[in-house]
Coordinates of N, CA, C and O in Angstrom, one line a residue:
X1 N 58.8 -27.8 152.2 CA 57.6 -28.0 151.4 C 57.6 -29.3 150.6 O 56.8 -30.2 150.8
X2 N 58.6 -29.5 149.9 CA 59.1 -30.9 149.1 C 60.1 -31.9 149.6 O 61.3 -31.6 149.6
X3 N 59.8 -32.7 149.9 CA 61.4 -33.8 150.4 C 61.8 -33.9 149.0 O 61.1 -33.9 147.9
X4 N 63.6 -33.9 149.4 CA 64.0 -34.4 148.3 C 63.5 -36.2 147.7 O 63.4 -36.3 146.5
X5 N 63.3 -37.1 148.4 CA 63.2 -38.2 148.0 C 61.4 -37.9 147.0 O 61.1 -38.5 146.0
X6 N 60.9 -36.9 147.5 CA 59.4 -37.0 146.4 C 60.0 -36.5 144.9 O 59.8 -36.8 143.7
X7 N 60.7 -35.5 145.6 CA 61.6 -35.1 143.9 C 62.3 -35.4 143.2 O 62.4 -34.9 142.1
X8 N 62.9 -36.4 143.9 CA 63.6 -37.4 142.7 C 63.0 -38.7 142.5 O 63.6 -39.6 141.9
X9 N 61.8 -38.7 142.9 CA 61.0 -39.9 141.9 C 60.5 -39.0 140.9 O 59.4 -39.5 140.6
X10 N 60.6 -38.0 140.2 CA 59.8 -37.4 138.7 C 60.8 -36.7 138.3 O 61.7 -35.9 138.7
X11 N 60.2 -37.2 137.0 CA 61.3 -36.8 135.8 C 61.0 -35.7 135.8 O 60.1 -35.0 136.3
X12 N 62.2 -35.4 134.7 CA 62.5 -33.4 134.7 C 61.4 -32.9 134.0 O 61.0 -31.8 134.4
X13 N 60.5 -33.5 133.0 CA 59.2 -32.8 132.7 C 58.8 -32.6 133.8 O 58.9 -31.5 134.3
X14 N 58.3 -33.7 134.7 CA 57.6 -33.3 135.9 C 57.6 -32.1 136.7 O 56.8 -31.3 137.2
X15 N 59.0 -32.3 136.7 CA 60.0 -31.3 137.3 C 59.7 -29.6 136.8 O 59.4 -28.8 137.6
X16 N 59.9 -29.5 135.7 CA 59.8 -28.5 135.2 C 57.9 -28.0 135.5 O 57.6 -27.0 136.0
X17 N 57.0 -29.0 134.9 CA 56.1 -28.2 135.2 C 55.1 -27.6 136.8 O 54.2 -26.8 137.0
X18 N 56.2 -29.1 137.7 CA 56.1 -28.2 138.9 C 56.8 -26.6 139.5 O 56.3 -26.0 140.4
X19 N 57.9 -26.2 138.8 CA 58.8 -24.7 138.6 C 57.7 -24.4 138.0 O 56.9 -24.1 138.9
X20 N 57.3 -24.4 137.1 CA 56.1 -23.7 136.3 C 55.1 -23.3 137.2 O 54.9 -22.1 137.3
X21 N 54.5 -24.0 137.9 CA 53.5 -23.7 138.6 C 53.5 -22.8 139.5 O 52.5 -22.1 139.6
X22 N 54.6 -22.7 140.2 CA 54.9 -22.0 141.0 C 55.5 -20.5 140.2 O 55.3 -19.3 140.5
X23 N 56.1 -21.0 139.2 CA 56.6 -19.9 138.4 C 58.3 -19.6 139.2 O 58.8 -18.5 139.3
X24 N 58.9 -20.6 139.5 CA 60.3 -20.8 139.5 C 61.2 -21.0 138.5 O 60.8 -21.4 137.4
X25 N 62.4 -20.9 138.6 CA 63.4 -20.8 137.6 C 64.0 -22.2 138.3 O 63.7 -22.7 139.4
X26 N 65.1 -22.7 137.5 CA 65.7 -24.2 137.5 C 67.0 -23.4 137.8 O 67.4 -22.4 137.2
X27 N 67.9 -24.0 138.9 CA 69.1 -23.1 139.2 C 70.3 -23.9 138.8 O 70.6 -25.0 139.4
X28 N 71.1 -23.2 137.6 CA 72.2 -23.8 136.4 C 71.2 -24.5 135.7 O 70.1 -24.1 135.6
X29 N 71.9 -25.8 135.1 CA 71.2 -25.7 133.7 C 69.7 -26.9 133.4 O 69.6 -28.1 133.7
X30 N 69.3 -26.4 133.0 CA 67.9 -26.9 133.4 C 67.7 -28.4 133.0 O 66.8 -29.0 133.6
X31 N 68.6 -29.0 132.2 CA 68.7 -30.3 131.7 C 69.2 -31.7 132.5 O 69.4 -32.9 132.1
X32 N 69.1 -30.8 133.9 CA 69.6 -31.6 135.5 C 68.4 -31.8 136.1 O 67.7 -30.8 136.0
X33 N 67.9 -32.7 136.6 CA 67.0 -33.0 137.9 C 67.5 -32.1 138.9 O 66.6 -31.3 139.4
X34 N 68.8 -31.9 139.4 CA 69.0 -31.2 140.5 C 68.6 -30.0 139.9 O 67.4 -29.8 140.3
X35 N 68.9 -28.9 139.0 CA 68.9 -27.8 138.9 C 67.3 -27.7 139.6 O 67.2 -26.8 140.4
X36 N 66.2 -28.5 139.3 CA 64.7 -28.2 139.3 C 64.8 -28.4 140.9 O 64.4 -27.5 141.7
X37 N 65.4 -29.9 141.4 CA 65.3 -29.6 143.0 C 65.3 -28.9 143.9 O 64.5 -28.9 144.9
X38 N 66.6 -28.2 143.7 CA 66.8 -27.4 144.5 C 66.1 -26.3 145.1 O 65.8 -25.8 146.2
X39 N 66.1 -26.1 143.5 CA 65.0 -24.5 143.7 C 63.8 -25.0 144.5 O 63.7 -24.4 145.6
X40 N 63.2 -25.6 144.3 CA 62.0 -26.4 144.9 C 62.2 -27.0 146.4 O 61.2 -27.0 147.1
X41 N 63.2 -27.4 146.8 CA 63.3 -27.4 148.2 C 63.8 -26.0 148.4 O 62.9 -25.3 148.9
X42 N 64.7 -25.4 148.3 CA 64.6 -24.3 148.8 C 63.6 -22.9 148.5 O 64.2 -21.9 148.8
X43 N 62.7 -22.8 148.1 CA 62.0 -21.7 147.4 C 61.1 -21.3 149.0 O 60.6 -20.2 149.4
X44 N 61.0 -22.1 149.4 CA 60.3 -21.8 150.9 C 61.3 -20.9 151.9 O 61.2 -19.8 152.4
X45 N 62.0 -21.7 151.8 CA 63.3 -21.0 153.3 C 63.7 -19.3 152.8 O 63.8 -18.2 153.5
X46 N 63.9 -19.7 151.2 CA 64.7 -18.5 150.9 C 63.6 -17.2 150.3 O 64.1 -16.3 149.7
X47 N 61.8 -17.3 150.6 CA 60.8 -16.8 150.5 C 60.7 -16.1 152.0 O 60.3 -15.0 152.0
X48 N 60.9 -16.5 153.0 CA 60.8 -16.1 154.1 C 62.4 -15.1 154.7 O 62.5 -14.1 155.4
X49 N 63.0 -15.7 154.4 CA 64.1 -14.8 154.2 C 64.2 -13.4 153.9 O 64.4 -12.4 154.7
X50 N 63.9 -13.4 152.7 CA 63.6 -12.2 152.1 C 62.6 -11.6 152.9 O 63.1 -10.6 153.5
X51 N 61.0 -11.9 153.4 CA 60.8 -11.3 154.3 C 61.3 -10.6 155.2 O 61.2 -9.4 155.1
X52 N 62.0 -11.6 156.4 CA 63.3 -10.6 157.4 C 63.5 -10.3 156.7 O 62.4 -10.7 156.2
X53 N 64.3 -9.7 155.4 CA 65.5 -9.0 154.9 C 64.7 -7.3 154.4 O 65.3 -6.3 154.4
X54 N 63.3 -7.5 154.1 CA 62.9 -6.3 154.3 C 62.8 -6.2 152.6 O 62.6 -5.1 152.1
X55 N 63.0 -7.6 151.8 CA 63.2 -7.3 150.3 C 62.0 -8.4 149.7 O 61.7 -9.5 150.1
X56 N 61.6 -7.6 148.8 CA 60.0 -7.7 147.8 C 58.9 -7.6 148.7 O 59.3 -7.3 149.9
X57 N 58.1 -7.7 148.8 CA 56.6 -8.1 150.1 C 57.1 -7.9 151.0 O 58.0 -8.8 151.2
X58 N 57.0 -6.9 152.2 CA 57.2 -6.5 153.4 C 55.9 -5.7 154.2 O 54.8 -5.3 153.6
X59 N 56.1 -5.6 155.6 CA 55.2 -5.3 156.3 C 55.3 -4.2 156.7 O 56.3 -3.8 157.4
X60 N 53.8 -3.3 156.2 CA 53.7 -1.5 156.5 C 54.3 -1.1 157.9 O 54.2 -1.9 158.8
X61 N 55.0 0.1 158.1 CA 55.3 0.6 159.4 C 54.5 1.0 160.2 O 53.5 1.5 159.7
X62 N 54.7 1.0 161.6 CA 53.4 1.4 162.6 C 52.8 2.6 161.8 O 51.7 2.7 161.5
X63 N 53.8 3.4 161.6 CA 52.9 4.7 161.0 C 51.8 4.5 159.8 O 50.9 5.3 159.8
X64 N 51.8 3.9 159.1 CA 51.2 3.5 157.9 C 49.8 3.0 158.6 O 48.8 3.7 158.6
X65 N 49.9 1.7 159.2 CA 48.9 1.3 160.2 C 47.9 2.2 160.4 O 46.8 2.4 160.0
X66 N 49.0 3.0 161.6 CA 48.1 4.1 161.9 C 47.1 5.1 161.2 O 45.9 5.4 161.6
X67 N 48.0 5.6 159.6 CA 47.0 6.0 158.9 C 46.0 5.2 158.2 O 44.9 5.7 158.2
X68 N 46.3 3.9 157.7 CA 45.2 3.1 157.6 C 44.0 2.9 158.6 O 43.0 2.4 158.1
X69 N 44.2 3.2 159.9 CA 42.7 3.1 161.2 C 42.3 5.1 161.1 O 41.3 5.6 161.5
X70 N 43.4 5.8 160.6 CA 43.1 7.0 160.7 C 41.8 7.3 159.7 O 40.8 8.0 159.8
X71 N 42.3 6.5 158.8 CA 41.1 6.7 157.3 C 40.2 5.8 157.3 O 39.2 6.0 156.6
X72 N 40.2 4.8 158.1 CA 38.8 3.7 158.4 C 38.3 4.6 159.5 O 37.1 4.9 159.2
X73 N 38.6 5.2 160.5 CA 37.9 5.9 161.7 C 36.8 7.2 160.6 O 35.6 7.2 160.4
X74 N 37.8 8.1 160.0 CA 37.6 9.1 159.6 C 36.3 8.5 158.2 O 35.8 9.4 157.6
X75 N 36.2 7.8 158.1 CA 35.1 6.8 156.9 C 33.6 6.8 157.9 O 32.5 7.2 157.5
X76 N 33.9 6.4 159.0 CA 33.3 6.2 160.1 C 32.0 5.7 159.5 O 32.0 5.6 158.2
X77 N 30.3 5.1 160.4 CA 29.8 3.9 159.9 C 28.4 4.5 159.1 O 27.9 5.6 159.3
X78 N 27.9 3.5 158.4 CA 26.6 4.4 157.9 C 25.8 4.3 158.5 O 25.7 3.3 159.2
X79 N 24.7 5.2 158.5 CA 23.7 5.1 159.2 C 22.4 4.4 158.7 O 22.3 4.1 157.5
X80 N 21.3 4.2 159.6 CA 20.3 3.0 159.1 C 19.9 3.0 157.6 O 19.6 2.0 156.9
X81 N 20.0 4.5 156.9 CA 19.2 4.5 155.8 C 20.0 4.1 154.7 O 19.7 3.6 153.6
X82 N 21.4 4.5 155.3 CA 22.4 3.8 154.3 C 22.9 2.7 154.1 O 23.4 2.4 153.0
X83 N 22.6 1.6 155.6 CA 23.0 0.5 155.5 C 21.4 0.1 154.4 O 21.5 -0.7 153.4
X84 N 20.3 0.7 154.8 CA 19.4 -0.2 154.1 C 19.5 0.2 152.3 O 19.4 -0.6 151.4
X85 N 19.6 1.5 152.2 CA 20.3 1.8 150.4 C 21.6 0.4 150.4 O 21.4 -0.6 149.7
X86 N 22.3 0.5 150.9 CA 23.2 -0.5 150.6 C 23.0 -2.0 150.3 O 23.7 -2.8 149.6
X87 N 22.0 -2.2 151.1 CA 21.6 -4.0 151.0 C 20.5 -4.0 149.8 O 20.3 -5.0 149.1
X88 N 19.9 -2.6 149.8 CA 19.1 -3.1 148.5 C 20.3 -2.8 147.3 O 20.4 -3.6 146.3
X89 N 21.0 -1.7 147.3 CA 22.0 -2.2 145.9 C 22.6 -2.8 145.8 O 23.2 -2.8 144.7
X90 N 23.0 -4.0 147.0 CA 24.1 -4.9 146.6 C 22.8 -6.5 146.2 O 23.1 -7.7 146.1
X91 N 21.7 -6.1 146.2 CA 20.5 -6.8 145.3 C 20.4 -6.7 144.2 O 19.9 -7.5 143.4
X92 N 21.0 -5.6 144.0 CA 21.0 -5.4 142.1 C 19.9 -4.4 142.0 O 19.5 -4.1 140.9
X93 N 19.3 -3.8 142.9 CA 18.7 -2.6 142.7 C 19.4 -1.0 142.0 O 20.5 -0.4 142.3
X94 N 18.8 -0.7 141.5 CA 19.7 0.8 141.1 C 18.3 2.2 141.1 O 17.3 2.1 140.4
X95 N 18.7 2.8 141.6 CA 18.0 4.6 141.4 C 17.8 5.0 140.0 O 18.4 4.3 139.2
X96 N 17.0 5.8 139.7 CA 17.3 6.6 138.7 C 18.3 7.6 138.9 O 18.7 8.1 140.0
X97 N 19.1 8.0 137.1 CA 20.1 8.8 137.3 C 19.4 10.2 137.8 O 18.2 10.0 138.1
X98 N 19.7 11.5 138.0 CA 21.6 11.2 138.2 C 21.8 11.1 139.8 O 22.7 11.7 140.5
X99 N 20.6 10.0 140.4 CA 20.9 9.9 141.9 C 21.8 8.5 141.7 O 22.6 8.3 142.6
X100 N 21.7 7.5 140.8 CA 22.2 6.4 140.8 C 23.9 6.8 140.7 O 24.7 5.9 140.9
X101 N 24.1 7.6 140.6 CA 25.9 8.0 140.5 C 26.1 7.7 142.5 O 26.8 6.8 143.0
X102 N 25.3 8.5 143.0 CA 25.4 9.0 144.2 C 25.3 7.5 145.6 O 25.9 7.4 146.6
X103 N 24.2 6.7 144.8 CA 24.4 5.5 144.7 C 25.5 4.3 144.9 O 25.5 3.4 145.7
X104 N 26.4 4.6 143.8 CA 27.2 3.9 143.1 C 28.1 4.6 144.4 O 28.2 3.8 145.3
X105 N 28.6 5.9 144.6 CA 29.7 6.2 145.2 C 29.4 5.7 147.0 O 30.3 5.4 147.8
X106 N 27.7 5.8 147.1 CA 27.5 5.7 148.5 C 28.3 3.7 148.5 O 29.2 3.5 149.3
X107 N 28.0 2.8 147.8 CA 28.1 1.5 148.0 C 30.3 1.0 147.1 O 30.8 -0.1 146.9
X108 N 30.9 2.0 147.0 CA 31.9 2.2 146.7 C 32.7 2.3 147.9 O 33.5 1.4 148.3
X109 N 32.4 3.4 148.6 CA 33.0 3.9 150.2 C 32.9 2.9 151.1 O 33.8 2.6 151.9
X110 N 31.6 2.0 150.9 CA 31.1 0.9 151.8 C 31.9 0.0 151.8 O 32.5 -0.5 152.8
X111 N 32.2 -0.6 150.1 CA 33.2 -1.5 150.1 C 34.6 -1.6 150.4 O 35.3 -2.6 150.5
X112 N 34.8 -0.2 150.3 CA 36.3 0.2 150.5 C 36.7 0.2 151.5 O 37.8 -0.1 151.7
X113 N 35.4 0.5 153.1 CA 35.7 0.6 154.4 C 35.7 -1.1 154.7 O 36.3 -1.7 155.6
X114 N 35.0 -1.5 153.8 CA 34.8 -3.6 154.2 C 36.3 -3.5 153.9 O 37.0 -3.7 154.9
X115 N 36.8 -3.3 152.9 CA 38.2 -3.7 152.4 C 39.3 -3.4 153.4 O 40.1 -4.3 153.8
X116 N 39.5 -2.1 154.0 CA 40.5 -1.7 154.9 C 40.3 -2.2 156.3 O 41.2 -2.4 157.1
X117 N 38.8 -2.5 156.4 CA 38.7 -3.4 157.9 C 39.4 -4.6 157.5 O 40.2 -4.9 158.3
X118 N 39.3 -5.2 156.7 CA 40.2 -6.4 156.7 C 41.7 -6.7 156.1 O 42.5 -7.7 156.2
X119 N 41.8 -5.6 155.6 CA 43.4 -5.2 155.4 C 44.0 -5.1 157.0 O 45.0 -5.9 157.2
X120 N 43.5 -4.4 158.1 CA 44.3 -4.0 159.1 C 43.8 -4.9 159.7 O 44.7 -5.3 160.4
X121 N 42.7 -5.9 159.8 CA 42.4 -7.0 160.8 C 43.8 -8.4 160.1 O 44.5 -9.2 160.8
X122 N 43.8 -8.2 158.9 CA 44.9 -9.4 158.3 C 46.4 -9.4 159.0 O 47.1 -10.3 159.5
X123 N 46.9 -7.7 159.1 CA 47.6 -7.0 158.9 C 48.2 -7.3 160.4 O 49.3 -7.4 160.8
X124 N 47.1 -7.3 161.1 CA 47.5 -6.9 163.1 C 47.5 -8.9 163.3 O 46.8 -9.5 164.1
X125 N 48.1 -9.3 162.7 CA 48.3 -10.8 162.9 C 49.9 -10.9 163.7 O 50.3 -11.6 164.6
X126 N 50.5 -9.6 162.7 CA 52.0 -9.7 163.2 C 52.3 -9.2 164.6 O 53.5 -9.3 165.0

């Protein structure tokens, strides 16, 4: 991500508030240009690593998947009168209560099935 030669033209402020940004730590003691380097060329290699290794952020098991298309199928799609309730509430239209609850939950489900279609559409990349 960084050549060393871009990182050792900036001083350790620099340095530091690039760690910051990313929200990296300086490895040994912070009053070194290298300590900030390092971390900074390596923060990429050893991010993907951890990946394979199956440690912090990892990728759901087939079975998981599966229940995720089990509960988008089972959501299954709305029909005309609901897609058209839906386009006028996502207008800023609202019902009177207490159908506007019913409302609120019909355009809730809606969003949630947009959400999980694109969870497993991101997801089926791997």
């Amino acid at each position: 991500m960084f050549t060393r030669t871009e990182l050792e033209l900036l001083t350790i402020q620099q340095l530091r508030i690039l760690c910051n940004r990313y929200g990296l730590r300086p490895t040994g003691n912070s009053g070194y240009k290298d300590s900030y380097i390092t971390i900074l060329m390596a923060f990429s290699i050893l991010a993907l690593k951890q990946l394979e290794d199956n440690k912090g952020l990892r990728f759901p098991s087939f079975s998981n998947l599966q229940t995720m298309g089990i509960a988008l199928d089972e959501m299954n799609t709305p029909t005309d009168e609901q897609i058209a309730l839906i386009r006028i509430s996502m207008e800023g239209r609202r019902m009177n209560y207490p159908d506007r609850y019913d409302q609120e939950k019909l355009l809730a489900i809606y969003r949630a099935k947009l959400a999980l279609e694109q969870a497993i559409s991101l997801l089926e990349v791997q």
